[in-house]
PDB file of C-alpha atoms in Angstrom:
ATOM      1  CA  MET A   1      46.246 122.930  -3.602  1.00 67.00           C
ATOM      2  CA  SER A   2      47.716 119.882  -2.078  1.00 83.00           C
ATOM      3  CA  GLY A   3      46.667 116.311  -3.062  1.00 85.00           C
ATOM      4  CA  GLU A   4      44.918 115.862   0.335  1.00 86.00           C
ATOM      5  CA  PHE A   5      42.718 118.822  -0.262  1.00 88.00           C
ATOM      6  CA  PHE A   6      41.914 117.716  -3.825  1.00 91.00           C
ATOM      7  CA  ILE A   7      40.856 114.242  -2.602  1.00 92.00           C
ATOM      8  CA  PHE A   8      38.692 115.942   0.223  1.00 92.00           C
ATOM      9  CA  ILE A   9      36.938 118.131  -2.417  1.00 93.00           C
ATOM     10  CA  VAL A  10      36.223 115.189  -4.706  1.00 94.00           C
ATOM     11  CA  LEU A  11      34.850 112.971  -1.853  1.00 93.00           C
ATOM     12  CA  SER A  12      32.695 115.816  -0.452  1.00 93.00           C
ATOM     13  CA  LEU A  13      31.273 116.479  -3.883  1.00 94.00           C
ATOM     14  CA  ILE A  14      30.304 112.780  -4.277  1.00 94.00           C
ATOM     15  CA  ALA A  15      28.772 112.728  -0.801  1.00 93.00           C
ATOM     16  CA  ILE A  16      26.855 115.895  -1.255  1.00 94.00           C
ATOM     17  CA  GLY A  17      25.791 114.938  -4.799  1.00 94.00           C
ATOM     18  CA  GLY A  18      24.482 111.644  -3.592  1.00 93.00           C
ATOM     19  CA  GLY A  19      22.394 113.449  -0.977  1.00 93.00           C
ATOM     20  CA  ILE A  20      21.013 115.870  -3.492  1.00 93.00           C
ATOM     21  CA  MET A  21      20.178 113.061  -5.818  1.00 92.00           C
ATOM     22  CA  MET A  22      18.365 111.299  -2.950  1.00 90.00           C
ATOM     23  CA  ILE A  23      16.243 114.431  -2.580  1.00 89.00           C
ATOM     24  CA  ASN A  24      15.364 114.938  -6.248  1.00 90.00           C
ATOM     25  CA  LEU A  25      14.950 111.437  -7.634  1.00 88.00           C
ATOM     26  CA  THR A  26      11.366 110.098  -7.884  1.00 85.00           C
ATOM     27  CA  LYS A  27      11.740 106.255  -7.561  1.00 86.00           C
ATOM     28  CA  VAL A  28      12.436 105.033  -4.073  1.00 87.00           C
ATOM     29  CA  VAL A  29      14.873 102.353  -5.200  1.00 89.00           C
ATOM     30  CA  HIS A  30      16.980 104.895  -7.094  1.00 90.00           C
ATOM     31  CA  MET A  31      17.003 107.031  -3.911  1.00 90.00           C
ATOM     32  CA  VAL A  32      18.473 104.334  -1.816  1.00 91.00           C
ATOM     33  CA  VAL A  33      21.089 103.516  -4.471  1.00 91.00           C
ATOM     34  CA  ALA A  34      22.049 107.188  -4.657  1.00 92.00           C
ATOM     35  CA  LEU A  35      22.692 107.169  -0.942  1.00 91.00           C
ATOM     36  CA  VAL A  36      25.161 104.268  -1.385  1.00 93.00           C
ATOM     37  CA  PHE A  37      27.500 106.796  -3.095  1.00 92.00           C
ATOM     38  CA  THR A  38      27.179 109.038  -0.027  1.00 94.00           C
ATOM     39  CA  PHE A  39      27.982 106.312   2.349  1.00 94.00           C
ATOM     40  CA  ILE A  40      31.074 105.082   0.366  1.00 94.00           C
ATOM     41  CA  SER A  41      32.562 108.519  -0.034  1.00 94.00           C
ATOM     42  CA  ILE A  42      32.023 109.070   3.795  1.00 94.00           C
ATOM     43  CA  ALA A  43      34.112 105.886   4.275  1.00 94.00           C
ATOM     44  CA  GLY A  44      36.854 107.691   2.193  1.00 94.00           C
ATOM     45  CA  ILE A  45      36.517 110.686   4.448  1.00 93.00           C
ATOM     46  CA  TYR A  46      37.233 108.374   7.424  1.00 93.00           C
ATOM     47  CA  VAL A  47      40.384 107.127   5.791  1.00 92.00           C
ATOM     48  CA  MET A  48      41.499 110.675   5.422  1.00 90.00           C
ATOM     49  CA  LEU A  49      40.884 111.319   9.121  1.00 89.00           C
ATOM     50  CA  SER A  50      43.109 108.181   9.971  1.00 87.00           C
ATOM     51  CA  ALA A  51      40.264 105.975  11.029  1.00 88.00           C
ATOM     52  CA  GLU A  52      40.791 103.028   8.734  1.00 91.00           C
ATOM     53  CA  PHE A  53      38.759 100.552  10.924  1.00 93.00           C
ATOM     54  CA  ILE A  54      35.765 102.736  10.954  1.00 93.00           C
ATOM     55  CA  ALA A  55      36.001 103.168   7.156  1.00 94.00           C
ATOM     56  CA  VAL A  56      35.795  99.461   6.808  1.00 94.00           C
ATOM     57  CA  VAL A  57      32.895  99.222   9.289  1.00 93.00           C
ATOM     58  CA  GLN A  58      31.137 102.066   7.447  1.00 93.00           C
ATOM     59  CA  ILE A  59      31.359 100.149   4.088  1.00 94.00           C
ATOM     60  CA  LEU A  60      30.291  96.821   5.715  1.00 93.00           C
ATOM     61  CA  ILE A  61      27.330  98.165   7.777  1.00 92.00           C
ATOM     62  CA  TYR A  62      25.990 101.094   5.733  1.00 91.00           C
ATOM     63  CA  SER A  63      26.652 100.389   2.035  1.00 89.00           C
ATOM     64  CA  GLY A  64      26.240  96.630   2.774  1.00 89.00           C
ATOM     65  CA  ALA A  65      23.823  95.784   5.448  1.00 90.00           C
ATOM     66  CA  ILE A  66      21.533  98.805   5.927  1.00 91.00           C
ATOM     67  CA  THR A  67      21.194  99.572   2.276  1.00 92.00           C
ATOM     68  CA  ILE A  68      20.160  95.839   1.521  1.00 92.00           C
ATOM     69  CA  MET A  69      17.754  95.892   4.509  1.00 90.00           C
ATOM     70  CA  MET A  70      16.161  99.061   3.233  1.00 90.00           C
ATOM     71  CA  LEU A  71      15.849  97.586  -0.206  1.00 90.00           C
ATOM     72  CA  PHE A  72      14.035  94.611   1.455  1.00 89.00           C
ATOM     73  CA  GLY A  73      11.762  96.964   3.182  1.00 88.00           C
ATOM     74  CA  ILE A  74      10.929  98.542  -0.125  1.00 88.00           C
ATOM     75  CA  MET A  75      10.345  95.286  -1.953  1.00 88.00           C
ATOM     76  CA  LEU A  76       8.238  93.906   0.866  1.00 85.00           C
ATOM     77  CA  THR A  77       5.856  96.830   0.752  1.00 84.00           C
ATOM     78  CA  ARG A  78       4.189  98.509  -2.115  1.00 74.00           C
ATOM     79  CA  HIS A  79       6.835 100.325  -4.170  1.00 65.00           C
ATOM     80  CA  ASN A  80       5.317 100.986  -7.492  1.00 64.00           C
ATOM     81  CA  ASP A  81       3.998 104.384  -6.653  1.00 60.00           C
ATOM     82  CA  LYS A  82       6.340 107.301  -7.031  1.00 60.00           C
ATOM     83  CA  SER A  83       7.422 108.983  -3.778  1.00 54.00           C
ATOM     84  CA  GLU A  84       6.261 112.533  -4.254  1.00 59.00           C
ATOM     85  CA  THR A  85       6.863 114.736  -1.356  1.00 54.00           C
ATOM     86  CA  SER A  86       4.175 115.441   1.152  1.00 54.00           C
ATOM     87  CA  GLY A  87       2.401 118.771   1.655  1.00 59.00           C
ATOM     88  CA  GLY A  88       2.202 121.690  -0.660  1.00 74.00           C
ATOM     89  CA  GLY A  89       5.036 123.758  -2.094  1.00 81.00           C
ATOM     90  CA  PHE A  90       4.515 126.342   0.586  1.00 86.00           C
ATOM     91  CA  ARG A  91       5.124 123.857   3.347  1.00 86.00           C
ATOM     92  CA  LYS A  92       8.275 122.543   1.676  1.00 88.00           C
ATOM     93  CA  PHE A  93       9.487 126.088   1.176  1.00 90.00           C
ATOM     94  CA  LEU A  94       9.073 126.862   4.897  1.00 91.00           C
ATOM     95  CA  ILE A  95      10.882 123.638   5.802  1.00 91.00           C
ATOM     96  CA  PHE A  96      13.689 124.612   3.413  1.00 92.00           C
ATOM     97  CA  LEU A  97      14.020 128.065   4.977  1.00 93.00           C
ATOM     98  CA  ALA A  98      14.069 126.744   8.466  1.00 94.00           C
ATOM     99  CA  ILE A  99      16.785 124.217   7.593  1.00 94.00           C
ATOM    100  CA  LEU A 100      18.777 126.889   5.722  1.00 94.00           C
ATOM    101  CA  GLY A 101      18.634 129.007   8.824  1.00 95.00           C
ATOM    102  CA  PHE A 102      19.618 126.109  11.064  1.00 93.00           C
ATOM    103  CA  GLY A 103      22.674 125.307   8.762  1.00 93.00           C
ATOM    104  CA  LEU A 104      23.739 128.986   8.524  1.00 93.00           C
ATOM    105  CA  VAL A 105      23.765 129.437  12.314  1.00 93.00           C
ATOM    106  CA  PHE A 106      25.865 126.351  12.722  1.00 91.00           C
ATOM    107  CA  TYR A 107      28.172 127.318   9.922  1.00 91.00           C
ATOM    108  CA  LEU A 108      28.774 130.738  11.564  1.00 91.00           C
ATOM    109  CA  GLY A 109      29.746 128.915  14.635  1.00 88.00           C
ATOM    110  CA  ILE A 110      32.311 126.583  13.086  1.00 86.00           C
ATOM    111  CA  TYR A 111      33.669 128.118   9.953  1.00 82.00           C
ATOM    112  CA  GLN A 112      36.984 129.259  11.583  1.00 79.00           C
ATOM    113  CA  LEU A 113      37.260 126.729  14.354  1.00 79.00           C
ATOM    114  CA  GLU A 114      40.705 125.507  15.078  1.00 77.00           C
ATOM    115  CA  LEU A 115      41.607 123.468  18.015  1.00 77.00           C
ATOM    116  CA  GLY A 116      45.127 122.425  18.786  1.00 73.00           C
ATOM    117  CA  GLU A 117      47.455 120.386  16.720  1.00 75.00           C
ATOM    118  CA  PRO A 118      46.175 117.344  14.800  1.00 75.00           C
ATOM    119  CA  SER A 119      47.117 114.008  16.204  1.00 70.00           C
ATOM    120  CA  THR A 120      49.921 112.183  14.423  1.00 73.00           C
ATOM    121  CA  SER A 121      49.771 108.683  15.947  1.00 76.00           C
ATOM    122  CA  LEU A 122      46.101 107.683  15.204  1.00 74.00           C
ATOM    123  CA  HIS A 123      46.879 105.853  12.025  1.00 74.00           C
ATOM    124  CA  GLU A 124      49.696 103.594  13.526  1.00 80.00           C
ATOM    125  CA  ASN A 125      48.083 100.304  14.295  1.00 85.00           C
ATOM    126  CA  ASN A 126      44.650 101.871  14.238  1.00 86.00           C
ATOM    127  CA  THR A 127      42.654  98.597  14.898  1.00 89.00           C
ATOM    128  CA  GLU A 128      44.997  97.644  17.828  1.00 90.00           C
ATOM    129  CA  GLN A 129      44.431 100.990  19.451  1.00 89.00           C
ATOM    130  CA  ILE A 130      40.698 100.624  19.054  1.00 90.00           C
ATOM    131  CA  GLY A 131      40.731  97.162  20.478  1.00 91.00           C
ATOM    132  CA  ILE A 132      42.881  98.152  23.501  1.00 92.00           C
ATOM    133  CA  ALA A 133      40.603 101.072  24.362  1.00 90.00           C
ATOM    134  CA  LEU A 134      37.469  98.942  23.697  1.00 91.00           C
ATOM    135  CA  TYR A 135      38.481  96.129  25.990  1.00 92.00           C
ATOM    136  CA  SER A 136      39.938  98.251  28.868  1.00 93.00           C
ATOM    137  CA  LYS A 137      38.359 101.705  29.215  1.00 91.00           C
ATOM    138  CA  TYR A 138      35.065 101.049  27.418  1.00 92.00           C
ATOM    139  CA  ILE A 139      34.439  97.440  28.404  1.00 94.00           C
ATOM    140  CA  ILE A 140      31.103  98.091  30.191  1.00 94.00           C
ATOM    141  CA  PRO A 141      29.532 100.131  27.257  1.00 93.00           C
ATOM    142  CA  PHE A 142      30.946  97.406  24.936  1.00 93.00           C
ATOM    143  CA  GLU A 143      28.992  94.727  26.863  1.00 94.00           C
ATOM    144  CA  LEU A 144      25.864  96.870  27.054  1.00 94.00           C
ATOM    145  CA  THR A 145      25.906  97.171  23.166  1.00 94.00           C
ATOM    146  CA  SER A 146      25.460  93.386  23.006  1.00 94.00           C
ATOM    147  CA  VAL A 147      22.318  93.750  25.188  1.00 95.00           C
ATOM    148  CA  ILE A 148      21.091  96.443  22.792  1.00 94.00           C
ATOM    149  CA  LEU A 149      21.627  94.296  19.792  1.00 94.00           C
ATOM    150  CA  LEU A 150      19.921  91.324  21.465  1.00 95.00           C
ATOM    151  CA  VAL A 151      16.924  93.448  22.387  1.00 94.00           C
ATOM    152  CA  ALA A 152      16.725  94.901  18.828  1.00 93.00           C
ATOM    153  CA  LEU A 153      16.845  91.392  17.329  1.00 93.00           C
ATOM    154  CA  ILE A 154      14.141  89.972  19.520  1.00 94.00           C
ATOM    155  CA  GLY A 155      12.030  93.186  19.207  1.00 92.00           C
ATOM    156  CA  ALA A 156      12.309  93.050  15.370  1.00 91.00           C
ATOM    157  CA  ILE A 157      11.255  89.453  15.171  1.00 91.00           C
ATOM    158  CA  VAL A 158       8.310  90.049  17.568  1.00 91.00           C
ATOM    159  CA  LEU A 159       7.073  93.130  15.674  1.00 87.00           C
ATOM    160  CA  ALA A 160       7.327  91.625  12.180  1.00 84.00           C
ATOM    161  CA  LYS A 161       5.962  88.199  12.985  1.00 83.00           C
ATOM    162  CA  ARG A 162       2.501  87.682  11.753  1.00 75.00           C
ATOM    163  CA  ASP A 163       0.050  87.369  14.520  1.00 71.00           C
ATOM    164  CA  ASP A 164      -1.829  84.156  13.830  1.00 65.00           C
ATOM    165  CA  LYS A 165      -5.062  85.057  15.778  1.00 63.00           C
ATOM    166  CA  GLU A 166      -5.470  88.432  14.090  1.00 58.00           C
ATOM    167  CA  GLY A 167      -4.720  86.861  10.685  1.00 54.00           C
ATOM    168  CA  GLU A 168      -7.539  84.289  11.180  1.00 57.00           C
ATOM    169  CA  GLU A 169      -9.941  86.991  12.269  1.00 58.00           C
ATOM    170  CA  ARG A 170      -9.300  89.079   9.247  1.00 55.00           C
ATOM    171  CA  GLU A 171      -9.363  86.261   6.824  1.00 49.00           C
TER     172      GLU A 171
ATOM    173  CA  MET B   1      52.010 120.715   3.179  1.00 44.00           C
ATOM    174  CA  SER B   2      48.865 122.207   4.462  1.00 59.00           C
ATOM    175  CA  SER B   3      46.285 119.683   5.555  1.00 77.00           C
ATOM    176  CA  VAL B   4      42.542 120.082   5.346  1.00 81.00           C
ATOM    177  CA  PRO B   5      41.335 122.157   8.275  1.00 85.00           C
ATOM    178  CA  LEU B   6      38.897 120.993  10.871  1.00 87.00           C
ATOM    179  CA  SER B   7      36.191 123.377   9.755  1.00 88.00           C
ATOM    180  CA  ALA B   8      36.053 121.782   6.330  1.00 89.00           C
ATOM    181  CA  TYR B   9      35.096 118.531   7.816  1.00 91.00           C
ATOM    182  CA  LEU B  10      32.569 120.081  10.109  1.00 92.00           C
ATOM    183  CA  THR B  11      31.054 121.940   7.127  1.00 92.00           C
ATOM    184  CA  LEU B  12      30.658 118.800   5.192  1.00 93.00           C
ATOM    185  CA  ALA B  13      29.013 117.160   8.162  1.00 94.00           C
ATOM    186  CA  ILE B  14      26.484 119.970   8.514  1.00 94.00           C
ATOM    187  CA  ILE B  15      25.632 119.974   4.825  1.00 94.00           C
ATOM    188  CA  LEU B  16      24.895 116.288   5.030  1.00 94.00           C
ATOM    189  CA  PHE B  17      22.920 116.717   8.187  1.00 95.00           C
ATOM    190  CA  CYS B  18      20.742 119.380   6.556  1.00 95.00           C
ATOM    191  CA  ILE B  19      20.161 117.185   3.520  1.00 94.00           C
ATOM    192  CA  GLY B  20      19.017 114.295   5.774  1.00 94.00           C
ATOM    193  CA  LEU B  21      16.823 116.609   7.933  1.00 94.00           C
ATOM    194  CA  TYR B  22      15.145 117.950   4.740  1.00 93.00           C
ATOM    195  CA  GLY B  23      14.640 114.437   3.480  1.00 92.00           C
ATOM    196  CA  ALA B  24      13.167 113.176   6.765  1.00 92.00           C
ATOM    197  CA  LEU B  25      10.711 116.164   6.968  1.00 91.00           C
ATOM    198  CA  THR B  26       9.514 116.199   3.406  1.00 90.00           C
ATOM    199  CA  LYS B  27       9.616 112.753   1.923  1.00 87.00           C
ATOM    200  CA  LYS B  28       6.416 110.623   1.943  1.00 85.00           C
ATOM    201  CA  ASN B  29       7.772 107.087   1.852  1.00 86.00           C
ATOM    202  CA  THR B  30       8.595 105.761   5.292  1.00 88.00           C
ATOM    203  CA  VAL B  31      11.593 103.796   4.052  1.00 89.00           C
ATOM    204  CA  ILE B  32      13.108 107.065   2.666  1.00 90.00           C
ATOM    205  CA  VAL B  33      12.477 108.828   5.967  1.00 92.00           C
ATOM    206  CA  LEU B  34      14.273 106.031   7.868  1.00 92.00           C
ATOM    207  CA  ILE B  35      17.305 106.119   5.512  1.00 92.00           C
ATOM    208  CA  ALA B  36      17.374 109.974   5.689  1.00 93.00           C
ATOM    209  CA  ILE B  37      17.664 109.496   9.505  1.00 93.00           C
ATOM    210  CA  GLU B  38      20.642 107.215   8.840  1.00 93.00           C
ATOM    211  CA  LEU B  39      22.289 109.941   6.775  1.00 93.00           C
ATOM    212  CA  MET B  40      21.867 112.309   9.682  1.00 94.00           C
ATOM    213  CA  LEU B  41      23.562 109.838  12.015  1.00 94.00           C
ATOM    214  CA  ASN B  42      26.414 109.448   9.484  1.00 93.00           C
ATOM    215  CA  ALA B  43      26.971 113.249   9.559  1.00 94.00           C
ATOM    216  CA  VAL B  44      27.324 113.028  13.377  1.00 94.00           C
ATOM    217  CA  ASN B  45      29.774 110.208  13.031  1.00 94.00           C
ATOM    218  CA  ILE B  46      31.986 112.417  10.730  1.00 94.00           C
ATOM    219  CA  ASN B  47      31.997 115.019  13.464  1.00 92.00           C
ATOM    220  CA  LEU B  48      33.106 112.453  16.149  1.00 92.00           C
ATOM    221  CA  VAL B  49      35.929 111.056  14.002  1.00 92.00           C
ATOM    222  CA  ALA B  50      37.083 114.595  12.890  1.00 90.00           C
ATOM    223  CA  PHE B  51      37.256 115.775  16.496  1.00 90.00           C
ATOM    224  CA  SER B  52      39.151 112.570  17.503  1.00 89.00           C
ATOM    225  CA  LYS B  53      41.964 113.773  15.115  1.00 87.00           C
ATOM    226  CA  TYR B  54      41.775 117.556  15.235  1.00 86.00           C
ATOM    227  CA  GLY B  55      40.200 118.081  18.664  1.00 81.00           C
ATOM    228  CA  MET B  56      41.601 119.764  21.690  1.00 81.00           C
ATOM    229  CA  MET B  57      42.995 116.436  23.063  1.00 81.00           C
ATOM    230  CA  PRO B  58      43.399 114.107  20.076  1.00 83.00           C
ATOM    231  CA  SER B  59      42.840 110.515  21.069  1.00 85.00           C
ATOM    232  CA  ILE B  60      41.083 107.262  19.874  1.00 87.00           C
ATOM    233  CA  ASP B  61      37.995 107.866  22.070  1.00 88.00           C
ATOM    234  CA  GLY B  62      36.049 109.673  19.264  1.00 89.00           C
ATOM    235  CA  GLN B  63      36.422 106.718  17.025  1.00 91.00           C
ATOM    236  CA  ILE B  64      35.134 104.421  19.701  1.00 93.00           C
ATOM    237  CA  PHE B  65      32.058 106.686  20.078  1.00 93.00           C
ATOM    238  CA  ALA B  66      31.509 106.578  16.465  1.00 93.00           C
ATOM    239  CA  LEU B  67      31.533 102.743  16.618  1.00 93.00           C
ATOM    240  CA  PHE B  68      28.993 102.720  19.345  1.00 94.00           C
ATOM    241  CA  ALA B  69      26.792 105.196  17.289  1.00 93.00           C
ATOM    242  CA  ILE B  70      26.992 102.813  14.316  1.00 93.00           C
ATOM    243  CA  ALA B  71      25.895  99.862  16.433  1.00 93.00           C
ATOM    244  CA  VAL B  72      22.971 101.793  17.879  1.00 94.00           C
ATOM    245  CA  ALA B  73      22.034 103.138  14.431  1.00 93.00           C
ATOM    246  CA  ALA B  74      21.973  99.661  13.061  1.00 92.00           C
ATOM    247  CA  ALA B  75      19.702  98.400  15.814  1.00 93.00           C
ATOM    248  CA  GLU B  76      17.491 101.388  15.271  1.00 92.00           C
ATOM    249  CA  ALA B  77      17.188 100.671  11.561  1.00 92.00           C
ATOM    250  CA  ALA B  78      16.251  97.079  12.205  1.00 91.00           C
ATOM    251  CA  VAL B  79      13.466  97.887  14.727  1.00 92.00           C
ATOM    252  CA  GLY B  80      12.227 100.813  12.492  1.00 91.00           C
ATOM    253  CA  LEU B  81      11.908  98.380   9.452  1.00 91.00           C
ATOM    254  CA  ALA B  82      10.007  95.897  11.670  1.00 91.00           C
ATOM    255  CA  ILE B  83       7.583  98.575  12.858  1.00 90.00           C
ATOM    256  CA  LEU B  84       7.158  99.567   9.122  1.00 90.00           C
ATOM    257  CA  ILE B  85       6.343  95.902   8.173  1.00 89.00           C
ATOM    258  CA  ALA B  86       3.741  95.730  10.927  1.00 89.00           C
ATOM    259  CA  ILE B  87       2.137  98.985  10.133  1.00 88.00           C
ATOM    260  CA  TYR B  88       1.974  98.077   6.425  1.00 89.00           C
ATOM    261  CA  ARG B  89       0.211  94.811   7.254  1.00 88.00           C
ATOM    262  CA  ASN B  90      -2.500  96.735   9.048  1.00 85.00           C
ATOM    263  CA  ARG B  91      -2.840  99.987   6.969  1.00 82.00           C
ATOM    264  CA  LYS B  92      -1.692  98.674   3.563  1.00 82.00           C
ATOM    265  CA  SER B  93       0.318 101.859   3.009  1.00 81.00           C
ATOM    266  CA  VAL B  94       3.919 103.170   3.374  1.00 81.00           C
ATOM    267  CA  ASN B  95       2.870 106.767   3.132  1.00 84.00           C
ATOM    268  CA  VAL B  96       3.676 108.772   6.262  1.00 83.00           C
ATOM    269  CA  ASP B  97       0.628 110.961   5.809  1.00 82.00           C
ATOM    270  CA  ASP B  98      -1.635 107.839   6.191  1.00 81.00           C
ATOM    271  CA  TYR B  99      -0.407 107.099   9.706  1.00 83.00           C
ATOM    272  CA  ASN B 100      -2.790 109.535  11.385  1.00 83.00           C
ATOM    273  CA  SER B 101      -4.914 107.386  13.564  1.00 82.00           C
ATOM    274  CA  LEU B 102      -3.816 109.309  16.636  1.00 84.00           C
ATOM    275  CA  LYS B 103      -5.037 112.568  15.052  1.00 81.00           C
ATOM    276  CA  ASN B 104      -8.805 112.253  15.589  1.00 69.00           C
TER     277      ASN B 104
END
């Protein structure tokens, strides 16, 4: 067993363990914190796949920004009640069976998939390669992303802003 | 030295996707449903990055797609939380089962 395989196994176990803990814990804050482990070990997986820039972005965006934003969402709403799962045990069991079947079908499709030789040049100046591709081949999607972020920013503010008229009527 | 095969990464991605799908379908709290959807998007990003290294024609393009997916996922999380705050102000609940005013 090579060192690379060992690191992959450890990172995968942390990622899957974080997900399982998210499913099984009862307090919502603990669930979000359990998912931070998953996100950080996914960043480790990206480093193994010679994508250092995406690993840094993953740590910044997911384990930093999105987790903090979700924690704000929990704190701003009522979070004292335990998050028990919805529906009866039978419904949960049916959902579990359906997802198990889904996963098995896809596993049968991929478990011996091998495509060509792995690339050997992706880790050399990874950020520079991404920058060159982003500003030459993908310049139009890159600019459109800025429009999406602007729309999301304005939309989030408009949605979350307290509507003064409605507030007065209710009070 | 034998490296980790492509199918190992894809298997990890599908396990994480199934966990996220189960969480999104069975959890009651809306914030947890949102973050389970983020977990599913992360699993898809693992697939994109894995194919950018081990795919038929390895190139940087897969990593670029993963970056775009992260950007769109962040925007989606922001708008989803804003909708959650707006609904909570009207219904005083974060329980998914309480959002049933379209039902009857």
